PDB file of C-alpha atoms in Angstrom:
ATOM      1  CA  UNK A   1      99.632 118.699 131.094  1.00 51.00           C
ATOM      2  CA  UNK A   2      96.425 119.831 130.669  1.00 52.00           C
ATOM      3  CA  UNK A   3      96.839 121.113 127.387  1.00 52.00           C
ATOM      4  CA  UNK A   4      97.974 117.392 126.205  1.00 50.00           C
ATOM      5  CA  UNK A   5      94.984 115.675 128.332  1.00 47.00           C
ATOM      6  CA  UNK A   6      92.954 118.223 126.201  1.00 46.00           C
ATOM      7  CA  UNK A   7      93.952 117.318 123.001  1.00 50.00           C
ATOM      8  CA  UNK A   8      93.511 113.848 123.754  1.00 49.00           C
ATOM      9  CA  UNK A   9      89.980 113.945 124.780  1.00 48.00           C
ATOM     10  CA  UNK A  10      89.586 115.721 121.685  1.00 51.00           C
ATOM     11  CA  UNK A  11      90.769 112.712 119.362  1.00 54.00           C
ATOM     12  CA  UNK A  12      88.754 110.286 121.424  1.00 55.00           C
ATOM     13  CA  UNK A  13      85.778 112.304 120.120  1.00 54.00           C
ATOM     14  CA  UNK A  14      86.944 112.271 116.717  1.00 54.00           C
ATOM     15  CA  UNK A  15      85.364 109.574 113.862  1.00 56.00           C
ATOM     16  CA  UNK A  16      86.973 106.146 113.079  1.00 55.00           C
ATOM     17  CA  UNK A  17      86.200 105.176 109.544  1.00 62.00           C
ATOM     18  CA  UNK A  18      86.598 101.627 109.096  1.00 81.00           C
ATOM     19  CA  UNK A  19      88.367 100.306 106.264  1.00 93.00           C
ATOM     20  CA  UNK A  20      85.903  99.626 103.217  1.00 97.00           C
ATOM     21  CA  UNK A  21      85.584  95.465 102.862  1.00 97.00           C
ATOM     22  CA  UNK A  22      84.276  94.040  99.568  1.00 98.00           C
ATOM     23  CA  UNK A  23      83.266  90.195  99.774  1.00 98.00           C
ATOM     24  CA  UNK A  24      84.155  88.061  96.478  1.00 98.00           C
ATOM     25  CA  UNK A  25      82.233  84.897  96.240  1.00 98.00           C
ATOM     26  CA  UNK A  26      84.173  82.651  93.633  1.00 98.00           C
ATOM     27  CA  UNK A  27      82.472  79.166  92.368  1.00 98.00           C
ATOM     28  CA  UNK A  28      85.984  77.851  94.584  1.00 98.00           C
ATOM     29  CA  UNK A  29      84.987  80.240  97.191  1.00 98.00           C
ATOM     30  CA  UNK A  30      84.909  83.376  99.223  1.00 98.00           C
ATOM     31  CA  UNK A  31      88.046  85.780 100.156  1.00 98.00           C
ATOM     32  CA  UNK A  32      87.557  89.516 101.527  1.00 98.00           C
ATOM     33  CA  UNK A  33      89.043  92.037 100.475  1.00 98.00           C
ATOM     34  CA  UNK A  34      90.185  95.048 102.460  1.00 98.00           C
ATOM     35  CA  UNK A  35      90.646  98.725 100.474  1.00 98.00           C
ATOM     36  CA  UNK A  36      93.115 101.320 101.371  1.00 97.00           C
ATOM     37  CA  UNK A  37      91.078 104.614 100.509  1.00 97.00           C
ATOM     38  CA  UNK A  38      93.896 106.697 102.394  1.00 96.00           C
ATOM     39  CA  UNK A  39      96.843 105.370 100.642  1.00 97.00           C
ATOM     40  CA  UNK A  40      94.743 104.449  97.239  1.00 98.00           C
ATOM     41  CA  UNK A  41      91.702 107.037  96.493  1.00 97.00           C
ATOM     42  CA  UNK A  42      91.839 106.713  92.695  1.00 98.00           C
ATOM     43  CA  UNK A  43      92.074 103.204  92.635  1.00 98.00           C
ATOM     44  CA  UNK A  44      89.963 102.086  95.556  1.00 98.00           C
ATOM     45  CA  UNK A  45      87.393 104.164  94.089  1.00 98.00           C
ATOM     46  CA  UNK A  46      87.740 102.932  90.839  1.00 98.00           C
ATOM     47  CA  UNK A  47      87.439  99.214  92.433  1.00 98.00           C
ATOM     48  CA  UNK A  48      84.332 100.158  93.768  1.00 98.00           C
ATOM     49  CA  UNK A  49      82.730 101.652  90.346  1.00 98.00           C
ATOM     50  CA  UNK A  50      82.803  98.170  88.901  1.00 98.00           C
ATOM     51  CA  UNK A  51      81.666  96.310  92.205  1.00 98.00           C
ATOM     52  CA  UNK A  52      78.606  98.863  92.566  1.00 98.00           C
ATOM     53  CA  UNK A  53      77.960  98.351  88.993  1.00 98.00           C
ATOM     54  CA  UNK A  54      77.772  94.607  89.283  1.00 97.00           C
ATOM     55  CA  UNK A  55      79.999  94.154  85.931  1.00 97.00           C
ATOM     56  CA  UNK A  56      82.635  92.133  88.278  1.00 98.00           C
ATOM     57  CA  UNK A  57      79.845  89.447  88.044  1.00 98.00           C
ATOM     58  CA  UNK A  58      80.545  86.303  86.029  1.00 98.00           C
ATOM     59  CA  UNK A  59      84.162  87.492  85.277  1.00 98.00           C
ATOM     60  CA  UNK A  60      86.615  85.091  85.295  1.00 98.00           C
ATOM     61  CA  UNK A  61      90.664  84.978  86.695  1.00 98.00           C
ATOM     62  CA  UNK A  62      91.872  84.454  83.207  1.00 97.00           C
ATOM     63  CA  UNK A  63      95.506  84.466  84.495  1.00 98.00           C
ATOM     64  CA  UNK A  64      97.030  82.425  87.308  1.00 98.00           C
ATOM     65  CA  UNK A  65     100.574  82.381  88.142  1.00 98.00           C
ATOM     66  CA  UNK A  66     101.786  79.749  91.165  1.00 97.00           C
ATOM     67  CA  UNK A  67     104.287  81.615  92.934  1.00 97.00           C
ATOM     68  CA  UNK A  68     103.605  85.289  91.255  1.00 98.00           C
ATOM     69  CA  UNK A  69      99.567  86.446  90.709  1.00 98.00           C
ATOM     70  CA  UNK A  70      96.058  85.734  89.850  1.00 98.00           C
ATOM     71  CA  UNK A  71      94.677  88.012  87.517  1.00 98.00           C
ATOM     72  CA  UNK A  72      90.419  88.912  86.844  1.00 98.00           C
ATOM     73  CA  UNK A  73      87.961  91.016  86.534  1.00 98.00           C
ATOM     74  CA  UNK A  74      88.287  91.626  83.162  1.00 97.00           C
ATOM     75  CA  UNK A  75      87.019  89.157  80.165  1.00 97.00           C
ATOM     76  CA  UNK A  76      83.870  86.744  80.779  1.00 97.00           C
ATOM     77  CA  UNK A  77      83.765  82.594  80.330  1.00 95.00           C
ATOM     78  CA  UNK A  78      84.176  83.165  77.008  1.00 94.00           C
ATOM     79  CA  UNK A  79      86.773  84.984  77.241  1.00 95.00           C
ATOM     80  CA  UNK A  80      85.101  88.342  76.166  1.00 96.00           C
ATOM     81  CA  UNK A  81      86.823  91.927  77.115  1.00 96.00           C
ATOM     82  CA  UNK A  82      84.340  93.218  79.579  1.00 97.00           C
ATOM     83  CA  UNK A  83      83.571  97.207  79.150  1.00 97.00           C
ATOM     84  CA  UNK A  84      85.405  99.496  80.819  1.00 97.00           C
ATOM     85  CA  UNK A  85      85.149 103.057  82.032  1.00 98.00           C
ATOM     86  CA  UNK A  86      88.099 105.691  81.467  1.00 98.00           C
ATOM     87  CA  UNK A  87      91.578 104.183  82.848  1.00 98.00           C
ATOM     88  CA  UNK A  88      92.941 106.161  85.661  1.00 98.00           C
ATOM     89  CA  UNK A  89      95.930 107.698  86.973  1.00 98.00           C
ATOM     90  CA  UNK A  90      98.522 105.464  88.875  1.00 98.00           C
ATOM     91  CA  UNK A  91      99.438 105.399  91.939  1.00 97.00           C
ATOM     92  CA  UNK A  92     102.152 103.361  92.510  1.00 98.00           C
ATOM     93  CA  UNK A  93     104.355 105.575  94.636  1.00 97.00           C
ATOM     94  CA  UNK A  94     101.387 105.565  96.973  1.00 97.00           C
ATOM     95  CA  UNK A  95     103.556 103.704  99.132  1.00 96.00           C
ATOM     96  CA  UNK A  96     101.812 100.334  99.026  1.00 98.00           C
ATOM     97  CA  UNK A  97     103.713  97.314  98.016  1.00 98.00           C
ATOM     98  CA  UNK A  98     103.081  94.517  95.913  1.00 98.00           C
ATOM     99  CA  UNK A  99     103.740  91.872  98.698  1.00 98.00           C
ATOM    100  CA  UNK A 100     101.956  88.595  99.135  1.00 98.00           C
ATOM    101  CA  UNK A 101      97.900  89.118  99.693  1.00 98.00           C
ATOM    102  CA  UNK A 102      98.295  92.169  98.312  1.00 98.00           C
ATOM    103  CA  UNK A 103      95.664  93.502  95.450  1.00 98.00           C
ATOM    104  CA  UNK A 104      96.502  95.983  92.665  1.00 98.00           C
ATOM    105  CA  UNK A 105      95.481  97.047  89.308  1.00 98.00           C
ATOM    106  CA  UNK A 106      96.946  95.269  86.607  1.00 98.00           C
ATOM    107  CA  UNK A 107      97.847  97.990  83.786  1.00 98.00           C
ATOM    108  CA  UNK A 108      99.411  98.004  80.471  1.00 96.00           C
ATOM    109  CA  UNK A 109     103.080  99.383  79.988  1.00 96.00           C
ATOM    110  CA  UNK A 110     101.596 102.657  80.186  1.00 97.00           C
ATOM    111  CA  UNK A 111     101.604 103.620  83.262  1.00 97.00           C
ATOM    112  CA  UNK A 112      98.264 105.166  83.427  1.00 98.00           C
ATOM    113  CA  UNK A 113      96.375 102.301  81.326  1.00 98.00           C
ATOM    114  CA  UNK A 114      94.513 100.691  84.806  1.00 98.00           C
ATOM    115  CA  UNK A 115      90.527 100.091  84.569  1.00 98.00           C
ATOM    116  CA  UNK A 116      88.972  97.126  85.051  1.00 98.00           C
ATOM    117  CA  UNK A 117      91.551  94.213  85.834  1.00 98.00           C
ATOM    118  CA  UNK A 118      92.982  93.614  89.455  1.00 98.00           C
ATOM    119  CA  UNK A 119      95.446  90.804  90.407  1.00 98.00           C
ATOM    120  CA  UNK A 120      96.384  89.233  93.623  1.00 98.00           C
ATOM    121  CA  UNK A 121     100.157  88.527  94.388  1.00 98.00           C
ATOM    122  CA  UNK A 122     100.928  84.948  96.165  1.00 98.00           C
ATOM    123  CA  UNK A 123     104.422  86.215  96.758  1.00 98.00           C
ATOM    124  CA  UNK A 124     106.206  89.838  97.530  1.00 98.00           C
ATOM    125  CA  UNK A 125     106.933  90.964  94.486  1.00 98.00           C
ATOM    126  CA  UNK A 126     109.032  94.220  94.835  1.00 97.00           C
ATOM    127  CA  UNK A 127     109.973  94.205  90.892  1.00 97.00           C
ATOM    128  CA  UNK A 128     105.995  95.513  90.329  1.00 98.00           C
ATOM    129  CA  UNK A 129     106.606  98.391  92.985  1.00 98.00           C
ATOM    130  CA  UNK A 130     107.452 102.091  91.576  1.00 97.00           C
ATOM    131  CA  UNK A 131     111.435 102.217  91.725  1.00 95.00           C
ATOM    132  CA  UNK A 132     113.894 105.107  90.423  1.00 90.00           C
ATOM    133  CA  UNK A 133     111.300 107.027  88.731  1.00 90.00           C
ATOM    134  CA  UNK A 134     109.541 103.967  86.935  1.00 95.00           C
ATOM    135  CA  UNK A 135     106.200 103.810  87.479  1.00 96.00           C
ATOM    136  CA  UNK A 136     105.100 100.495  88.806  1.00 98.00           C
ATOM    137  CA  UNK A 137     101.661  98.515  89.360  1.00 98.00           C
ATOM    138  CA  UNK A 138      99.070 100.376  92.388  1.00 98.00           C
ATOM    139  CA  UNK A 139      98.811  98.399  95.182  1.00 98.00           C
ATOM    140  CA  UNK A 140      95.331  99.488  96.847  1.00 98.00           C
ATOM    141  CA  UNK A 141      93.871  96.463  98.762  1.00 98.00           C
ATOM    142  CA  UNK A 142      94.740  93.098 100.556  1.00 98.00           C
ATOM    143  CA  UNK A 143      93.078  90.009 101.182  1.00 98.00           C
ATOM    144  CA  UNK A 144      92.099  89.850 104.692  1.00 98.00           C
ATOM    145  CA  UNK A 145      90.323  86.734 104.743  1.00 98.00           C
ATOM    146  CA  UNK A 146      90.177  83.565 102.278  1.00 98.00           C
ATOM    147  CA  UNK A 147      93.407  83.816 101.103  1.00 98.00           C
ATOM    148  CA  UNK A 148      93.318  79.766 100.547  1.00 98.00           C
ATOM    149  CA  UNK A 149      90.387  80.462  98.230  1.00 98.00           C
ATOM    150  CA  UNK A 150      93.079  82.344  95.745  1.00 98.00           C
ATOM    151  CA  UNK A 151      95.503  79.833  96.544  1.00 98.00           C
ATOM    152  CA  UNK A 152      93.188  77.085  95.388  1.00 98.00           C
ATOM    153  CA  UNK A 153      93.400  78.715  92.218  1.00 98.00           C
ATOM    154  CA  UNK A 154      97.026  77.203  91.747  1.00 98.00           C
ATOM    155  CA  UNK A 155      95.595  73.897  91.665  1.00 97.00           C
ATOM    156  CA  UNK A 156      93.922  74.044  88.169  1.00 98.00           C
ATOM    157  CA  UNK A 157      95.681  73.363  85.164  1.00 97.00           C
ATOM    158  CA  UNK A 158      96.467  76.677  82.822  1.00 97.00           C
ATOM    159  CA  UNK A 159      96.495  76.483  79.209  1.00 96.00           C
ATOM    160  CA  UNK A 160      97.308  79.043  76.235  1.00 95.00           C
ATOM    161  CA  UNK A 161      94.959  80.332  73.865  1.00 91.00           C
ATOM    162  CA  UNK A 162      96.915  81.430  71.292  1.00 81.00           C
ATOM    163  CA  UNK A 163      94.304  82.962  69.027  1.00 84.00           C
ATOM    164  CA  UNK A 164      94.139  85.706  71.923  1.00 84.00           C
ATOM    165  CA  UNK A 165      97.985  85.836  72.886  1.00 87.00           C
ATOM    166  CA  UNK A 166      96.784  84.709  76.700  1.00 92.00           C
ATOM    167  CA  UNK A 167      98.973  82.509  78.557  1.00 96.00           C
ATOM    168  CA  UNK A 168      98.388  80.803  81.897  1.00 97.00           C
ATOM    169  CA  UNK A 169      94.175  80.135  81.169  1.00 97.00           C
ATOM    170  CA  UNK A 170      92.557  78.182  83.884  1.00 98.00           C
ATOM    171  CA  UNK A 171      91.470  75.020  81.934  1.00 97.00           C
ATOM    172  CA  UNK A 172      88.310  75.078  84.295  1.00 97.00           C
ATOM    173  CA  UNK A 173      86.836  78.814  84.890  1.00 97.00           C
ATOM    174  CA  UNK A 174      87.448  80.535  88.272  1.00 98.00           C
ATOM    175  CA  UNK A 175      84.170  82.566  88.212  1.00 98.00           C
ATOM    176  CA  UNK A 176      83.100  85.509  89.890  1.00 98.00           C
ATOM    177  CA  UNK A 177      79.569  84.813  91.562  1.00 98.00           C
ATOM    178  CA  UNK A 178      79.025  87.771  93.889  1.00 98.00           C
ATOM    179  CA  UNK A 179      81.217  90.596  94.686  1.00 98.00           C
ATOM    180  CA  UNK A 180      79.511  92.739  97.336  1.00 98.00           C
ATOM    181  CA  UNK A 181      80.853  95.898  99.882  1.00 97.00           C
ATOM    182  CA  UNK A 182      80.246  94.218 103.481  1.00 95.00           C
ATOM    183  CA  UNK A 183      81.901  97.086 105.864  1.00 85.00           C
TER     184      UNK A 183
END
């Protein structure tokens, strides 16, 4: 017994870590973002590069889905690629799904292709999870707070530019303002 009472005092003394929080500030308004640094190193980390960096500023979600995702971080008002750094390794079989509120780095089909771009799923959407040995899309965050902020998104018109091949353009910019760590 006092072997168990032992080890308990002992994890009492240990650390919490609180789960690292980034505030977005859109011009239709603020949603927070929680990161899961156990589950998602590369990718949380890699989220953080371009907050700290302040290149997430005046991005735009340049594609919004009702019922599936929006997607950002990644091309300005005029819809110019933002730099990148290297893309990273995915982590889709981190265990993290793509369910609704959910935030994960939008890739290309190879698997490893992630930078920049992040997207934000309004529905569970299991087909974007790793499955049989296909890679899928790495879940590492969720929107804790202001979720009807991304749902407001829904409510403007999309269009397609088709001298870019992008479908599902807000017809009025959904701008990044701020995009700050909080906790």
């Amino acid at each position: 017994m006092q072997r168990y009472l032992l080890a308990f005092c002992l994890l009492l003394a240990l650390p919490v870590t609180a789960a690292t929080q980034v505030l977005v500030t859109t011009n239709l308004g603020e949603f927070t973002i929680q990161l899961n640094e156990e589950k998602a190193p590369i990718s949380s980390e890699n989220f953080l590069r371009y907050v700290e960096d302040g290149s997430y500023v005046d991005t735009i979600f340049h594609r919004v889905i009702p019922g599936f995702m929006a997607q950002g971080g990644g091309f300005d008002q005029e819809m110019k690629r933002r730099d990148s750094y290297s893309p990273i390794k995915n982590e889709s079989t981190n265990g993290l799904e793509n369910n609704r509120a959910t935030v994960a780095m939008a890739r290309t089909q190879n698997p490893d292709s992630a930078t920049r771009q992040f997207y934000i799923n309004y529905q569970n959407n299991s087909f974007l999870n790793a499955q049989g040995g296909r890679a899928g899309y790495a879940v590492f965050g969720e929107v804790v707070k202001g979720f009807s902020t991304i749902e407001k998104m829904t409510d403007i018109p999309t269009t397609t530019i088709g001298s870019l091949g992008m479908k599902d353009v807000p017809q009025q910019p959904i701008v990044i303002k701020a995009i700050k760590i909080i906790k």
